[in-house]
GROMACS .gro file of C-alpha atoms in nm:
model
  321
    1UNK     CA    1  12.783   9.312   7.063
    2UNK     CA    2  12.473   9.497   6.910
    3UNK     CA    3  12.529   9.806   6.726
    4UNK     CA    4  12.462  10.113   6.923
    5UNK     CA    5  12.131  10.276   6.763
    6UNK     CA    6  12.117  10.617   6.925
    7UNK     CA    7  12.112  10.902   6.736
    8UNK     CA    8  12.062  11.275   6.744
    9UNK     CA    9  11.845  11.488   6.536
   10UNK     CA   10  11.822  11.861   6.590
   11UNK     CA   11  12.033  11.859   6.941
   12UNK     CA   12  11.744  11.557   7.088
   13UNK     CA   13  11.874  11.249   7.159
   14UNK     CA   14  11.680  10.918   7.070
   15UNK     CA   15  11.753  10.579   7.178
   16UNK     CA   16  11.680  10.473   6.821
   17UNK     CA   17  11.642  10.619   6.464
   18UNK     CA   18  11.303  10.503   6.370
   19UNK     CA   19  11.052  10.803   6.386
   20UNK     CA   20  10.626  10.826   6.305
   21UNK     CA   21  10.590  11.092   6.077
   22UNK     CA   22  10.331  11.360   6.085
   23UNK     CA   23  10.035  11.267   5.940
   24UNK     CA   24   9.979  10.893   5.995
   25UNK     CA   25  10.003  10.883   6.367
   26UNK     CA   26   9.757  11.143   6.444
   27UNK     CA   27   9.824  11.333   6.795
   28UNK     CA   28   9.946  10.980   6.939
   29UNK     CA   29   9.611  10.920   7.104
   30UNK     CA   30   9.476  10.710   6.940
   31UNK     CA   31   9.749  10.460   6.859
   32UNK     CA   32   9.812  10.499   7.202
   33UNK     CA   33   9.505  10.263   7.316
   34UNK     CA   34   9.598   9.964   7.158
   35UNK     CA   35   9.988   9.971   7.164
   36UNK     CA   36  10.252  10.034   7.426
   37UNK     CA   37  10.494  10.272   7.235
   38UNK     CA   38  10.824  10.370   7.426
   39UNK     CA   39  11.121  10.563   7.377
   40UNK     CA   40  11.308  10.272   7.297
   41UNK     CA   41  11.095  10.152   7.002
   42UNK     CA   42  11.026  10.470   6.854
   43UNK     CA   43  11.279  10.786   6.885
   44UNK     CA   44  10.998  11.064   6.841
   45UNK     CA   45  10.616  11.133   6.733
   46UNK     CA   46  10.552  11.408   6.476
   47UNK     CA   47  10.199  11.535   6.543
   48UNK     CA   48   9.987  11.575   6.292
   49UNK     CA   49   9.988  11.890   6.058
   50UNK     CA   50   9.828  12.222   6.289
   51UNK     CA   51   9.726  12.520   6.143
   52UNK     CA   52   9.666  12.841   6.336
   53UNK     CA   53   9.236  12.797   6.296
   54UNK     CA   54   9.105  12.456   6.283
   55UNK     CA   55   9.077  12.309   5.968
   56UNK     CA   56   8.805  12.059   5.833
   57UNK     CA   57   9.028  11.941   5.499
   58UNK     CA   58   8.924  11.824   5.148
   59UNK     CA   59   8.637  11.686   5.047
   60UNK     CA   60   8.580  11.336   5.041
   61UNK     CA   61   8.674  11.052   4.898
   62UNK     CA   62   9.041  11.151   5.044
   63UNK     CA   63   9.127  10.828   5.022
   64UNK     CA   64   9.255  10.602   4.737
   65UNK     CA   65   9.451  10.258   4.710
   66UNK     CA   66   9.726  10.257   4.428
   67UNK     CA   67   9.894   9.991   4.342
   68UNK     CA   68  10.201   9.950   4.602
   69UNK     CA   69  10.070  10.329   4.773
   70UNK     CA   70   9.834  10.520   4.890
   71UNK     CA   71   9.689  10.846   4.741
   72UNK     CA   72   9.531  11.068   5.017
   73UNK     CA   73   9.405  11.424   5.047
   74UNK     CA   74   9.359  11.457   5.382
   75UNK     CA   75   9.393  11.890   5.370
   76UNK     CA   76   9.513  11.932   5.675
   77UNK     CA   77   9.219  11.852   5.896
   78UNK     CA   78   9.329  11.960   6.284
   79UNK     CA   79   9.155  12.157   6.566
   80UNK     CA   80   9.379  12.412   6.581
   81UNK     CA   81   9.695  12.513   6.772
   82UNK     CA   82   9.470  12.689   7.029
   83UNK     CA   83   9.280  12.288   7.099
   84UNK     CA   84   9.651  12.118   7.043
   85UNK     CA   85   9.832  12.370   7.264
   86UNK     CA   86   9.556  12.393   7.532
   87UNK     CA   87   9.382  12.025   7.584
   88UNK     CA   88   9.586  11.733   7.368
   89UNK     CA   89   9.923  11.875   7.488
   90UNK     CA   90   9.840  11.797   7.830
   91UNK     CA   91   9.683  11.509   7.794
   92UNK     CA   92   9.969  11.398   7.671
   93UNK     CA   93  10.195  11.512   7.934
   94UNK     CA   94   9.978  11.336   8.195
   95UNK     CA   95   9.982  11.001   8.044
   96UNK     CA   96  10.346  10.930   8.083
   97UNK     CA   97  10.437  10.892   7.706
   98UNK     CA   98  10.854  10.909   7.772
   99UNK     CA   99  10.868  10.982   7.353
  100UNK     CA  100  11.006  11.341   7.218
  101UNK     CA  101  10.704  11.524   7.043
  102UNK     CA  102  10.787  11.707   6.746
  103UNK     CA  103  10.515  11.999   6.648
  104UNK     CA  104  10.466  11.954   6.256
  105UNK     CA  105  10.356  12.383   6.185
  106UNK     CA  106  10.169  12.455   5.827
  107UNK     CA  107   9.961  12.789   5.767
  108UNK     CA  108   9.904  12.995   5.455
  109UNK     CA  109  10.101  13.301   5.486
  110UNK     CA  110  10.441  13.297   5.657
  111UNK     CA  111  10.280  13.494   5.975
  112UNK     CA  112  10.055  13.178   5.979
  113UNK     CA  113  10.369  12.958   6.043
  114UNK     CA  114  10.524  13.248   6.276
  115UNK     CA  115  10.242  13.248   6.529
  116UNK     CA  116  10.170  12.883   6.520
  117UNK     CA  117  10.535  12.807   6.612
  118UNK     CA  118  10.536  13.102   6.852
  119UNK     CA  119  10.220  12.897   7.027
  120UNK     CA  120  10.394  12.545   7.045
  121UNK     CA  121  10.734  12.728   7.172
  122UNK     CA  122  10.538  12.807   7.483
  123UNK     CA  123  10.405  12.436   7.503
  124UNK     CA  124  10.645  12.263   7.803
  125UNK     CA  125  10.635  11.918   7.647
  126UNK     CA  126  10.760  12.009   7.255
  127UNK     CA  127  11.095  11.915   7.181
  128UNK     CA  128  11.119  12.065   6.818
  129UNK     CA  129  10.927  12.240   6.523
  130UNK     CA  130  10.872  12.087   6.174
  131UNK     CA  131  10.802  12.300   5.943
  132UNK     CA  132  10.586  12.140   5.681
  133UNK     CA  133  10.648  12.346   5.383
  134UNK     CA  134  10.572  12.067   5.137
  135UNK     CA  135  10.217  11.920   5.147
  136UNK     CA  136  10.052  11.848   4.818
  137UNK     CA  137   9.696  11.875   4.965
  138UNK     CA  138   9.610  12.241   5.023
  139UNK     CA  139   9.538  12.538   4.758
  140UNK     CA  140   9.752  12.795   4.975
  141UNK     CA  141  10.093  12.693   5.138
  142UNK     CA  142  10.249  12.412   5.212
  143UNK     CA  143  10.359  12.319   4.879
  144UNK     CA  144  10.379  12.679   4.790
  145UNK     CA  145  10.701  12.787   5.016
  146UNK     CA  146  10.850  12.498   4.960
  147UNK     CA  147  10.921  12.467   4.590
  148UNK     CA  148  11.127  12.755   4.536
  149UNK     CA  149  11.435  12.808   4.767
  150UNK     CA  150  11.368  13.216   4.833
  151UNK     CA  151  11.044  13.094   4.943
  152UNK     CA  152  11.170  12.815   5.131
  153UNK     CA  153  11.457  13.047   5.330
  154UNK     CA  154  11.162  13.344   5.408
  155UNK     CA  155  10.951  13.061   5.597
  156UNK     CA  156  11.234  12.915   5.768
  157UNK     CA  157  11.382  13.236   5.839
  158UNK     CA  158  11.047  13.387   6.029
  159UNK     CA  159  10.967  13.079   6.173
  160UNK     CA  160  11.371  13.055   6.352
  161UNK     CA  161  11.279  13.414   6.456
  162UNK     CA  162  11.045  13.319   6.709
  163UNK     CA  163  11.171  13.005   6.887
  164UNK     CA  164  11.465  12.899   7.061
  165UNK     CA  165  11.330  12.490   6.998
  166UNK     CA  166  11.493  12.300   6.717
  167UNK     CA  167  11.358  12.380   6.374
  168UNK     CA  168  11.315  12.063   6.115
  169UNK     CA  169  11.225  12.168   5.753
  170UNK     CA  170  11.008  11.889   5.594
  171UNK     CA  171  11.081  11.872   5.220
  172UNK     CA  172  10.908  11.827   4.916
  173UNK     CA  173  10.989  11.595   4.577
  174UNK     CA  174  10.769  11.779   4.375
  175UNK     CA  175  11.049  12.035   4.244
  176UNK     CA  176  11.324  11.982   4.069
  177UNK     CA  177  11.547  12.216   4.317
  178UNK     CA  178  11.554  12.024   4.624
  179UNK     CA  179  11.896  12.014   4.705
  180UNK     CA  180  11.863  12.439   4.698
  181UNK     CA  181  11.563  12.419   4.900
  182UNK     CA  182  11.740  12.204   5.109
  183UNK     CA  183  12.105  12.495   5.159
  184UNK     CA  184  11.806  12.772   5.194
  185UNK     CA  185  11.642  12.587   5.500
  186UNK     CA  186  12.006  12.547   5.643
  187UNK     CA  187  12.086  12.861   5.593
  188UNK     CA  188  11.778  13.025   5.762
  189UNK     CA  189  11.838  12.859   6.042
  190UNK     CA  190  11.744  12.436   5.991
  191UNK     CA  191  11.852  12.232   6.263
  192UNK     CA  192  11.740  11.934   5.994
  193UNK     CA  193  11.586  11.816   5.743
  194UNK     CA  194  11.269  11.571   5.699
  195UNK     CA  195  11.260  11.445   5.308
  196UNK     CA  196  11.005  11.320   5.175
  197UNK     CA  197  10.675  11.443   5.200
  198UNK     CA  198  10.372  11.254   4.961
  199UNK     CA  199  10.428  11.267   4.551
  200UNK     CA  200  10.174  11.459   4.356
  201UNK     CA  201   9.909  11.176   4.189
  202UNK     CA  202   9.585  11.162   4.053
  203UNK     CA  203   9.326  10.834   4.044
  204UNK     CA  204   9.032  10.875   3.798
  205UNK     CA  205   8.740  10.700   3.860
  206UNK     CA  206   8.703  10.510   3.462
  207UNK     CA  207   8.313  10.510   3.531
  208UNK     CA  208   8.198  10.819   3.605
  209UNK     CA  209   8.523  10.921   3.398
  210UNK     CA  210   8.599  11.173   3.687
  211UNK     CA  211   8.936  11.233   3.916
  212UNK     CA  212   8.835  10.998   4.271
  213UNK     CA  213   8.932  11.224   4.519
  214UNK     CA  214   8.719  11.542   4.606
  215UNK     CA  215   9.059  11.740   4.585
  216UNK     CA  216   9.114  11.554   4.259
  217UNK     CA  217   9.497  11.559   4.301
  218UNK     CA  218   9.644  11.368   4.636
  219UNK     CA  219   9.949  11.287   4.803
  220UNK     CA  220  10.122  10.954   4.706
  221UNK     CA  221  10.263  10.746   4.974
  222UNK     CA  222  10.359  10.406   5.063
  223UNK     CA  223  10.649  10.158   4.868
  224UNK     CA  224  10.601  10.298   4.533
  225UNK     CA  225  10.758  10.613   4.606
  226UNK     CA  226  11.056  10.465   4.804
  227UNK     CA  227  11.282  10.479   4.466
  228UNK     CA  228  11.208  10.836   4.484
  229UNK     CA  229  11.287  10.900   4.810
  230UNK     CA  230  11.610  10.715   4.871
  231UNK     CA  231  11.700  10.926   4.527
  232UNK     CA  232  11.665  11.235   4.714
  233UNK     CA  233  11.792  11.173   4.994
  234UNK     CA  234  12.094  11.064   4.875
  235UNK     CA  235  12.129  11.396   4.680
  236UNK     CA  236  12.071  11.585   4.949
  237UNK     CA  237  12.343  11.433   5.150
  238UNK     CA  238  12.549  11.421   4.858
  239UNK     CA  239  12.515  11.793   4.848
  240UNK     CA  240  12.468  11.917   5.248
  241UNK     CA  241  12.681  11.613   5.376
  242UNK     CA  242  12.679  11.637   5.782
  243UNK     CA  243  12.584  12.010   5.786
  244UNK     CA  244  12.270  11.895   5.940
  245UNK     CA  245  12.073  11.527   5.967
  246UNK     CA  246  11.830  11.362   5.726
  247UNK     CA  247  11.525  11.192   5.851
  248UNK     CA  248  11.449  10.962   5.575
  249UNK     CA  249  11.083  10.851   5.503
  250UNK     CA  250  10.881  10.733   5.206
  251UNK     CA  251  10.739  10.393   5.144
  252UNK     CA  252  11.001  10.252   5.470
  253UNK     CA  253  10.807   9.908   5.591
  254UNK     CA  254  11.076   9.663   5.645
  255UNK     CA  255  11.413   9.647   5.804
  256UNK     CA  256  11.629   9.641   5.483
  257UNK     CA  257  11.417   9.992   5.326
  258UNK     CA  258  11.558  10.148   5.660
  259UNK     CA  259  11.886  10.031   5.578
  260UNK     CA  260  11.889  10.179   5.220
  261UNK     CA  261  11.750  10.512   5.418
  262UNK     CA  262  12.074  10.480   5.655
  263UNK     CA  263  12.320  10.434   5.391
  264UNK     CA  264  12.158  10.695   5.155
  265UNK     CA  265  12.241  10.948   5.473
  266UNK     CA  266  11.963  10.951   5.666
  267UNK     CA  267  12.033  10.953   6.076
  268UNK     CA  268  11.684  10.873   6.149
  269UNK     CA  269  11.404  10.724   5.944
  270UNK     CA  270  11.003  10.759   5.912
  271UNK     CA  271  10.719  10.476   5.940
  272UNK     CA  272  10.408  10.656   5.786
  273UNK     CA  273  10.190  10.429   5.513
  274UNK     CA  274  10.309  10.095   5.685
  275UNK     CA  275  10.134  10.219   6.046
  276UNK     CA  276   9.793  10.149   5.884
  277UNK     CA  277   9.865   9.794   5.834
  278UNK     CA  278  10.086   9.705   6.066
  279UNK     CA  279  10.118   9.897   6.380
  280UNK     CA  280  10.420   9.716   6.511
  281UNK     CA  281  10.614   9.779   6.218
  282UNK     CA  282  10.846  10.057   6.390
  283UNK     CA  283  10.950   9.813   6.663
  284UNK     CA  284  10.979   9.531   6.361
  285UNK     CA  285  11.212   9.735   6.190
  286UNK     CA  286  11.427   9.881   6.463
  287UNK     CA  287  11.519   9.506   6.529
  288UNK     CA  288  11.578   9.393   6.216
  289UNK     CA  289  11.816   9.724   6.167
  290UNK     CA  290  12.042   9.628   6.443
  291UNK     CA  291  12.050   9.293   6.211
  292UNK     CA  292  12.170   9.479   5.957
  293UNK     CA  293  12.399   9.700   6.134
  294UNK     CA  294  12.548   9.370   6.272
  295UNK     CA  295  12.607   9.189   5.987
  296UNK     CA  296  12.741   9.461   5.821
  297UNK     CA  297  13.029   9.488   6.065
  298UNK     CA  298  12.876   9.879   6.190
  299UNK     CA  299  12.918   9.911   6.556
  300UNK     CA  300  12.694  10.214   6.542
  301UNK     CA  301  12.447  10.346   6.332
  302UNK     CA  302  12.596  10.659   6.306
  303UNK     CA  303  12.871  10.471   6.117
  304UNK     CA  304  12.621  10.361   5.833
  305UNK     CA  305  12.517  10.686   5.769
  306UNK     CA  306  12.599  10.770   5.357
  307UNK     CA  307  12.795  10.459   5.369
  308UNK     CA  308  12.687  10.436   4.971
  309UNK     CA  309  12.854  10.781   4.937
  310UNK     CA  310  13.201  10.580   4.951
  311UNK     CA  311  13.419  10.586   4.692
  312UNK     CA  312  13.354  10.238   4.515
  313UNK     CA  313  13.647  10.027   4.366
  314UNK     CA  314  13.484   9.855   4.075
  315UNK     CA  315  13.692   9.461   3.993
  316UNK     CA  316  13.890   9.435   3.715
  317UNK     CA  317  13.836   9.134   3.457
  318UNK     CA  318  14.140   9.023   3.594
  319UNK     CA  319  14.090   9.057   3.919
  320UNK     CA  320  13.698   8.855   3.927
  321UNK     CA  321  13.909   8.617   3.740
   0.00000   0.00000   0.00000
């Protein structure tokens, strides 16, 4: 019998655990032309990052290869919630896509986050906010709130204020206080928690002797920071247990990554990086999690879930003997 691979984040059920973050699938659109994406293969789209005024981003380059990642400093480029809210939404909504969309809300003062969550509460075909209070890539918020857990709890707290949808904080690695970031989203309100967003990197250009990017600094994605992330999830959990669930992303491209994810305490887990090279991959490793579940002797996923929180019983000399 397969393992059972539904799971619930934020009060939405999903027939499996394997999300698209926001950021690398756009608005769904696009993707959506050349691959037949269901609610069985992937449990929910994040949008992409929307601000309450469009946005144009960073300068280019905002792009950069790095060994085993990807280094981008994108900026938050979006039409605004008025465009989203107003003409993608719908469009969405007419073409039949059965996934649950997931708003992903960023601004630069706190009543930036407040009205643009206000504006995708009123949107009929949202099924939860994330609150993106940890990208690298812009000067004002993002990064800004969440560092520092009073600033973390005062976004989170504004943002609950005004909508009755589910409310996902999306953390950052670049502090050393994520586990009280992660208590101060919870307790202003978190449904769950989204960790990790990009790690702050640099490439410099050994020619012109300059930093690559037009932002200089970027966002570091892709297998290279997996370590990192499976690291903080795990301390999260370690520290916030079941209060609420962990989507787990960073660097994810294969079925046993996803695993690690799962047993670090993450109920669901993010594709992002591995999208641009293979967009199959969240079917791919959906499949080969069951595997894992399966040989593992888990009849549900929910089961795996900070599995390597267990007490371990190290052997004896004796006993290997």
């Amino acid at each position: 019998m397969k393992p059972d691979l539904r799971t619930t984040i934020a009060g939405i059920e999903m027939a499996g655990p394997v999300v698209v973050p926001s950021g690398t699938f756009g608005f769904g659109e696009d993707f959506a032309r050349f691959s037949d994406f269901s609610h069985a293969d992937i449990g929910a789209i994040f949008l992409k990052g929307t601000t309450l005024k469009p946005q144009l981003g960073n300068l280019p380059p905002r792009v950069a290869e790095t060994p085993a990642g990807v280094l981008n400093s994108i900026g938050l480029q979006n039409p605004g919630v008025d465009v989203v809210v107003n003409e993608i939404l719908p469009r969405l909504a007419k073409s039949g896509l059965d996934t649950p969309l997931i708003a992903n809300v960023a601004g630069e003062t706190i009543d930036e986050y407040v009205e643009v969550a206000r504006r995708f509460s009123e949107a009929p075909n949202i099924a939860a906010i994330e609150v993106n209070i940890s990208c690298p890539n812009v000067r004002r918020g993002g990064l800004a709130f969440g560092a520092a857990p009073e600033a973390a709890f005062e976004v989170i707290k504004a943002t609950r204020s005004v909508t009755k949808l589910p409310i996902i904080a999306k953390l950052t690695p670049n502090t050393a206080r994520i586990v009280q970031v992660a208590r101060a989203c919870i307790d202003a309100g978190a449904d769950a928690l989204s960790l990790i967003n990009t790690l702050v990197g640099m490439v410099i250009d050994v020619r012109s002797r300059r930093p690559l990017l037009g932002n200089k600094t970027g966002g570091l994605s892709g297998p290279a920071i997996k370590p990192v992330a499976v690291a903080k999830v795990y301390e999260v959990f370690d520290a916030v247990g079941h209060r609420v669930p962990l989507i787990g992303m960073g660097g994810i491209s294969n079925a046993d990554d996803a695993y690690e994810f799962v047993l670090a305490g993450a109920s669901a887990v993010g594709i992002g990086t591995a999208l641009f090279s293979n967009h199959r991959a969240p079917r791919e490793v959906a499949a080969g999690l069951a595997v894992r579940l399966e040989e593992a002797g888990f009849r549900r996923l929910s089961d795996a879930v900070g599995a390597a929180h267990n007490e371990r019983r190290w052997q004896t000399t004796d006993e290997i003997a």
